Amino acid sequence: HLAAAEAGDAEEMDTVATMLLSGEGVKADPEAAMAWLERALQAGSPSAMVTKGNLLAGFFKSTANTVAVDGPAALAMYAKAETAGKDCSLQRVEIAMKGIGRAPRDAALCIKTLQDLFARSHVIPQYKAMADLFEATTGYQEAGSKAASDAAVAAGRPFNVTVDDIRAAH
């Protein structure tokens, strides 16, 4: 991967950055990872946009004390990546479920995102079941109804479906 990244392959630059962020196959080196990630972003890598979103969402343990978690910025980066053809639905669901870095919890976004995934994917019908499960466990009954979501939170039923549940079903 390193040779291709050094030769200018933007996707391989992102791969090197991700390996250095996660410590996958190499010793974690957040400083070197950031340099590779910035190069990949400058080269227009859609994968690097996802990686940057993951970084801003705090999904890399190696950068926990060095990168400020910023949910809205992560969501903006995911939107940019999705415009470039990458699917960041599960990342957006995780941010909405947990309320990461100034991004509030948002049951409506979780349900809508899961329903959208089901609508466009014939391969993964579990998304419909996950949206139904999430809706049932949060007490959120109507898409777009913040009042129903707030009532569920007040009743002690907020976000009982975890991201791990969603990933396990995926």
PDB file of N, CA and C in Angstrom, residues 58-113:
ATOM      1  N   GLY A  58     -14.857  10.463  16.305  1.00  0.00           N
ATOM      2  CA  GLY A  58     -14.184   9.813  17.427  1.00  0.00           C
ATOM      3  C   GLY A  58     -14.145   8.307  17.338  1.00  0.00           C
ATOM      4  N   PHE A  59     -14.237   7.767  16.128  1.00  0.00           N
ATOM      5  CA  PHE A  59     -14.280   6.321  15.951  1.00  0.00           C
ATOM      6  C   PHE A  59     -12.902   5.658  15.973  1.00  0.00           C
ATOM      7  N   PHE A  60     -11.829   6.436  16.017  1.00  0.00           N
ATOM      8  CA  PHE A  60     -10.480   5.868  16.108  1.00  0.00           C
ATOM      9  C   PHE A  60      -9.952   6.087  17.515  1.00  0.00           C
ATOM     10  N   LYS A  61      -9.663   4.999  18.218  1.00  0.00           N
ATOM     11  CA  LYS A  61      -9.161   5.086  19.596  1.00  0.00           C
ATOM     12  C   LYS A  61      -7.799   5.780  19.665  1.00  0.00           C
ATOM     13  N   SER A  62      -6.988   5.629  18.631  1.00  0.00           N
ATOM     14  CA  SER A  62      -5.624   6.169  18.657  1.00  0.00           C
ATOM     15  C   SER A  62      -5.590   7.695  18.679  1.00  0.00           C
ATOM     16  N   THR A  63      -6.688   8.344  18.319  1.00  0.00           N
ATOM     17  CA  THR A  63      -6.707   9.811  18.275  1.00  0.00           C
ATOM     18  C   THR A  63      -7.601  10.411  19.357  1.00  0.00           C
ATOM     19  N   ALA A  64      -7.983   9.605  20.333  1.00  0.00           N
ATOM     20  CA  ALA A  64      -8.947  10.044  21.346  1.00  0.00           C
ATOM     21  C   ALA A  64      -8.534  11.338  22.046  1.00  0.00           C
ATOM     22  N   ASN A  65      -7.264  11.533  22.264  1.00  0.00           N
ATOM     23  CA  ASN A  65      -6.815  12.727  22.985  1.00  0.00           C
ATOM     24  C   ASN A  65      -6.211  13.794  22.080  1.00  0.00           C
ATOM     25  N   THR A  66      -6.214  13.546  20.787  1.00  0.00           N
ATOM     26  CA  THR A  66      -5.548  14.491  19.891  1.00  0.00           C
ATOM     27  C   THR A  66      -6.474  15.157  18.880  1.00  0.00           C
ATOM     28  N   VAL A  67      -7.653  14.592  18.650  1.00  0.00           N
ATOM     29  CA  VAL A  67      -8.586  15.152  17.680  1.00  0.00           C
ATOM     30  C   VAL A  67      -9.899  15.443  18.392  1.00  0.00           C
ATOM     31  N   ALA A  68     -10.379  16.680  18.263  1.00  0.00           N
ATOM     32  CA  ALA A  68     -11.645  17.050  18.884  1.00  0.00           C
ATOM     33  C   ALA A  68     -12.803  16.357  18.171  1.00  0.00           C
ATOM     34  N   VAL A  69     -13.657  15.728  18.938  1.00  0.00           N
ATOM     35  CA  VAL A  69     -14.835  15.076  18.371  1.00  0.00           C
ATOM     36  C   VAL A  69     -15.833  16.163  17.985  1.00  0.00           C
ATOM     37  N   ASP A  70     -16.304  16.089  16.757  1.00  0.00           N
ATOM     38  CA  ASP A  70     -17.218  17.104  16.237  1.00  0.00           C
ATOM     39  C   ASP A  70     -18.252  16.417  15.347  1.00  0.00           C
ATOM     40  N   GLY A  71     -19.377  16.045  15.955  1.00  0.00           N
ATOM     41  CA  GLY A  71     -20.430  15.329  15.231  1.00  0.00           C
ATOM     42  C   GLY A  71     -20.940  16.059  14.005  1.00  0.00           C
ATOM     43  N   PRO A  72     -21.284  17.362  14.122  1.00  0.00           N
ATOM     44  CA  PRO A  72     -21.761  18.068  12.931  1.00  0.00           C
ATOM     45  C   PRO A  72     -20.730  18.097  11.800  1.00  0.00           C
ATOM     46  N   ALA A  73     -19.459  18.268  12.135  1.00  0.00           N
ATOM     47  CA  ALA A  73     -18.421  18.265  11.098  1.00  0.00           C
ATOM     48  C   ALA A  73     -18.289  16.871  10.482  1.00  0.00           C
ATOM     49  N   ALA A  74     -18.432  15.835  11.319  1.00  0.00           N
ATOM     50  CA  ALA A  74     -18.383  14.466  10.801  1.00  0.00           C
ATOM     51  C   ALA A  74     -19.542  14.231   9.828  1.00  0.00           C
ATOM     52  N   LEU A  75     -20.742  14.674  10.211  1.00  0.00           N
ATOM     53  CA  LEU A  75     -21.903  14.515   9.341  1.00  0.00           C
ATOM     54  C   LEU A  75     -21.712  15.255   8.016  1.00  0.00           C
ATOM     55  N   ALA A  76     -21.102  16.437   8.080  1.00  0.00           N
ATOM     56  CA  ALA A  76     -20.835  17.200   6.858  1.00  0.00           C
ATOM     57  C   ALA A  76     -19.841  16.453   5.964  1.00  0.00           C
ATOM     58  N   MET A  77     -18.833  15.851   6.588  1.00  0.00           N
ATOM     59  CA  MET A  77     -17.848  15.095   5.801  1.00  0.00           C
ATOM     60  C   MET A  77     -18.499  13.856   5.191  1.00  0.00           C
ATOM     61  N   TYR A  78     -19.381  13.189   5.941  1.00  0.00           N
ATOM     62  CA  TYR A  78     -20.091  12.037   5.388  1.00  0.00           C
ATOM     63  C   TYR A  78     -20.972  12.454   4.213  1.00  0.00           C
ATOM     64  N   ALA A  79     -21.614  13.608   4.321  1.00  0.00           N
ATOM     65  CA  ALA A  79     -22.453  14.095   3.212  1.00  0.00           C
ATOM     66  C   ALA A  79     -21.604  14.302   1.966  1.00  0.00           C
ATOM     67  N   LYS A  80     -20.413  14.844   2.152  1.00  0.00           N
ATOM     68  CA  LYS A  80     -19.501  15.051   1.019  1.00  0.00           C
ATOM     69  C   LYS A  80     -19.086  13.699   0.421  1.00  0.00           C
ATOM     70  N   ALA A  81     -18.795  12.732   1.293  1.00  0.00           N
ATOM     71  CA  ALA A  81     -18.400  11.398   0.826  1.00  0.00           C
ATOM     72  C   ALA A  81     -19.550  10.727   0.081  1.00  0.00           C
ATOM     73  N   GLU A  82     -20.772  10.918   0.585  1.00  0.00           N
ATOM     74  CA  GLU A  82     -21.929  10.306  -0.082  1.00  0.00           C
ATOM     75  C   GLU A  82     -22.164  10.928  -1.450  1.00  0.00           C
ATOM     76  N   THR A  83     -21.892  12.222  -1.585  1.00  0.00           N
ATOM     77  CA  THR A  83     -21.987  12.883  -2.889  1.00  0.00           C
ATOM     78  C   THR A  83     -20.982  12.262  -3.863  1.00  0.00           C
ATOM     79  N   ALA A  84     -19.857  11.789  -3.309  1.00  0.00           N
ATOM     80  CA  ALA A  84     -18.824  11.156  -4.132  1.00  0.00           C
ATOM     81  C   ALA A  84     -19.051   9.656  -4.297  1.00  0.00           C
ATOM     82  N   GLY A  85     -20.201   9.146  -3.811  1.00  0.00           N
ATOM     83  CA  GLY A  85     -20.544   7.748  -4.047  1.00  0.00           C
ATOM     84  C   GLY A  85     -20.314   6.782  -2.898  1.00  0.00           C
ATOM     85  N   LYS A  86     -19.891   7.259  -1.735  1.00  0.00           N
ATOM     86  CA  LYS A  86     -19.671   6.386  -0.580  1.00  0.00           C
ATOM     87  C   LYS A  86     -20.923   6.356   0.292  1.00  0.00           C
ATOM     88  N   ASP A  87     -21.243   5.215   0.856  1.00  0.00           N
ATOM     89  CA  ASP A  87     -22.396   5.103   1.754  1.00  0.00           C
ATOM     90  C   ASP A  87     -21.906   5.239   3.195  1.00  0.00           C
ATOM     91  N   CYS A  88     -22.416   6.229   3.885  1.00  0.00           N
ATOM     92  CA  CYS A  88     -22.037   6.488   5.278  1.00  0.00           C
ATOM     93  C   CYS A  88     -23.246   6.367   6.200  1.00  0.00           C
ATOM     94  N   SER A  89     -24.227   5.596   5.792  1.00  0.00           N
ATOM     95  CA  SER A  89     -25.485   5.508   6.538  1.00  0.00           C
ATOM     96  C   SER A  89     -25.291   5.029   7.969  1.00  0.00           C
ATOM     97  N   LEU A  90     -24.527   3.965   8.155  1.00  0.00           N
ATOM     98  CA  LEU A  90     -24.360   3.447   9.510  1.00  0.00           C
ATOM     99  C   LEU A  90     -23.607   4.427  10.405  1.00  0.00           C
ATOM    100  N   GLN A  91     -22.660   5.172   9.829  1.00  0.00           N
ATOM    101  CA  GLN A  91     -21.975   6.191  10.632  1.00  0.00           C
ATOM    102  C   GLN A  91     -22.959   7.273  11.061  1.00  0.00           C
ATOM    103  N   ARG A  92     -23.828   7.700  10.126  1.00  0.00           N
ATOM    104  CA  ARG A  92     -24.818   8.731  10.466  1.00  0.00           C
ATOM    105  C   ARG A  92     -25.786   8.222  11.532  1.00  0.00           C
ATOM    106  N   VAL A  93     -26.165   6.945  11.443  1.00  0.00           N
ATOM    107  CA  VAL A  93     -27.048   6.365  12.456  1.00  0.00           C
ATOM    108  C   VAL A  93     -26.361   6.373  13.822  1.00  0.00           C
ATOM    109  N   GLU A  94     -25.099   5.990  13.848  1.00  0.00           N
ATOM    110  CA  GLU A  94     -24.377   5.945  15.124  1.00  0.00           C
ATOM    111  C   GLU A  94     -24.296   7.328  15.767  1.00  0.00           C
ATOM    112  N   ILE A  95     -24.012   8.352  14.983  1.00  0.00           N
ATOM    113  CA  ILE A  95     -23.953   9.714  15.521  1.00  0.00           C
ATOM    114  C   ILE A  95     -25.327  10.130  16.039  1.00  0.00           C
ATOM    115  N   ALA A  96     -26.370   9.824  15.287  1.00  0.00           N
ATOM    116  CA  ALA A  96     -27.726  10.207  15.707  1.00  0.00           C
ATOM    117  C   ALA A  96     -28.173   9.434  16.944  1.00  0.00           C
ATOM    118  N   MET A  97     -27.747   8.186  17.068  1.00  0.00           N
ATOM    119  CA  MET A  97     -28.144   7.388  18.225  1.00  0.00           C
ATOM    120  C   MET A  97     -27.434   7.830  19.492  1.00  0.00           C
ATOM    121  N   LYS A  98     -26.167   8.187  19.363  1.00  0.00           N
ATOM    122  CA  LYS A  98     -25.372   8.504  20.548  1.00  0.00           C
ATOM    123  C   LYS A  98     -25.324   9.987  20.869  1.00  0.00           C
ATOM    124  N   GLY A  99     -25.602  10.838  19.889  1.00  0.00           N
ATOM    125  CA  GLY A  99     -25.457  12.265  20.135  1.00  0.00           C
ATOM    126  C   GLY A  99     -23.991  12.630  20.296  1.00  0.00           C
ATOM    127  N   ILE A 100     -23.205  12.358  19.294  1.00  0.00           N
ATOM    128  CA  ILE A 100     -21.747  12.532  19.360  1.00  0.00           C
ATOM    129  C   ILE A 100     -21.334  13.960  19.043  1.00  0.00           C
ATOM    130  N   GLY A 101     -20.470  14.521  19.859  1.00  0.00           N
ATOM    131  CA  GLY A 101     -19.808  15.797  19.593  1.00  0.00           C
ATOM    132  C   GLY A 101     -20.699  16.916  19.108  1.00  0.00           C
ATOM    133  N   ARG A 102     -21.601  17.387  19.907  1.00  0.00           N
ATOM    134  CA  ARG A 102     -22.524  18.495  19.633  1.00  0.00           C
ATOM    135  C   ARG A 102     -23.654  18.110  18.686  1.00  0.00           C
ATOM    136  N   ALA A 103     -23.649  16.910  18.148  1.00  0.00           N
ATOM    137  CA  ALA A 103     -24.767  16.455  17.324  1.00  0.00           C
ATOM    138  C   ALA A 103     -25.756  15.791  18.270  1.00  0.00           C
ATOM    139  N   PRO A 104     -26.975  16.302  18.354  1.00  0.00           N
ATOM    140  CA  PRO A 104     -27.933  15.738  19.307  1.00  0.00           C
ATOM    141  C   PRO A 104     -28.428  14.362  18.891  1.00  0.00           C
ATOM    142  N   ARG A 105     -28.913  13.603  19.867  1.00  0.00           N
ATOM    143  CA  ARG A 105     -29.583  12.345  19.535  1.00  0.00           C
ATOM    144  C   ARG A 105     -30.783  12.664  18.656  1.00  0.00           C
ATOM    145  N   ASP A 106     -31.033  11.811  17.686  1.00  0.00           N
ATOM    146  CA  ASP A 106     -32.098  12.104  16.739  1.00  0.00           C
ATOM    147  C   ASP A 106     -32.741  10.803  16.255  1.00  0.00           C
ATOM    148  N   ALA A 107     -33.814  10.403  16.937  1.00  0.00           N
ATOM    149  CA  ALA A 107     -34.489   9.154  16.576  1.00  0.00           C
ATOM    150  C   ALA A 107     -35.039   9.213  15.163  1.00  0.00           C
ATOM    151  N   ALA A 108     -35.555  10.367  14.757  1.00  0.00           N
ATOM    152  CA  ALA A 108     -36.125  10.492  13.412  1.00  0.00           C
ATOM    153  C   ALA A 108     -35.068  10.219  12.349  1.00  0.00           C
ATOM    154  N   LEU A 109     -33.865  10.754  12.540  1.00  0.00           N
ATOM    155  CA  LEU A 109     -32.783  10.519  11.579  1.00  0.00           C
ATOM    156  C   LEU A 109     -32.411   9.044  11.550  1.00  0.00           C
ATOM    157  N   CYS A 110     -32.364   8.400  12.717  1.00  0.00           N
ATOM    158  CA  CYS A 110     -32.036   6.972  12.757  1.00  0.00           C
ATOM    159  C   CYS A 110     -33.046   6.167  11.954  1.00  0.00           C
ATOM    160  N   ILE A 111     -34.312   6.388  12.231  1.00  0.00           N
ATOM    161  CA  ILE A 111     -35.357   5.619  11.556  1.00  0.00           C
ATOM    162  C   ILE A 111     -35.359   5.910  10.065  1.00  0.00           C
ATOM    163  N   LYS A 112     -35.292   7.182   9.695  1.00  0.00           N
ATOM    164  CA  LYS A 112     -35.308   7.545   8.281  1.00  0.00           C
ATOM    165  C   LYS A 112     -34.119   6.933   7.547  1.00  0.00           C
ATOM    166  N   THR A 113     -32.936   7.006   8.154  1.00  0.00           N
ATOM    167  CA  THR A 113     -31.742   6.458   7.511  1.00  0.00           C
ATOM    168  C   THR A 113     -31.873   4.952   7.323  1.00  0.00           C
TER     169      THR A 113
END
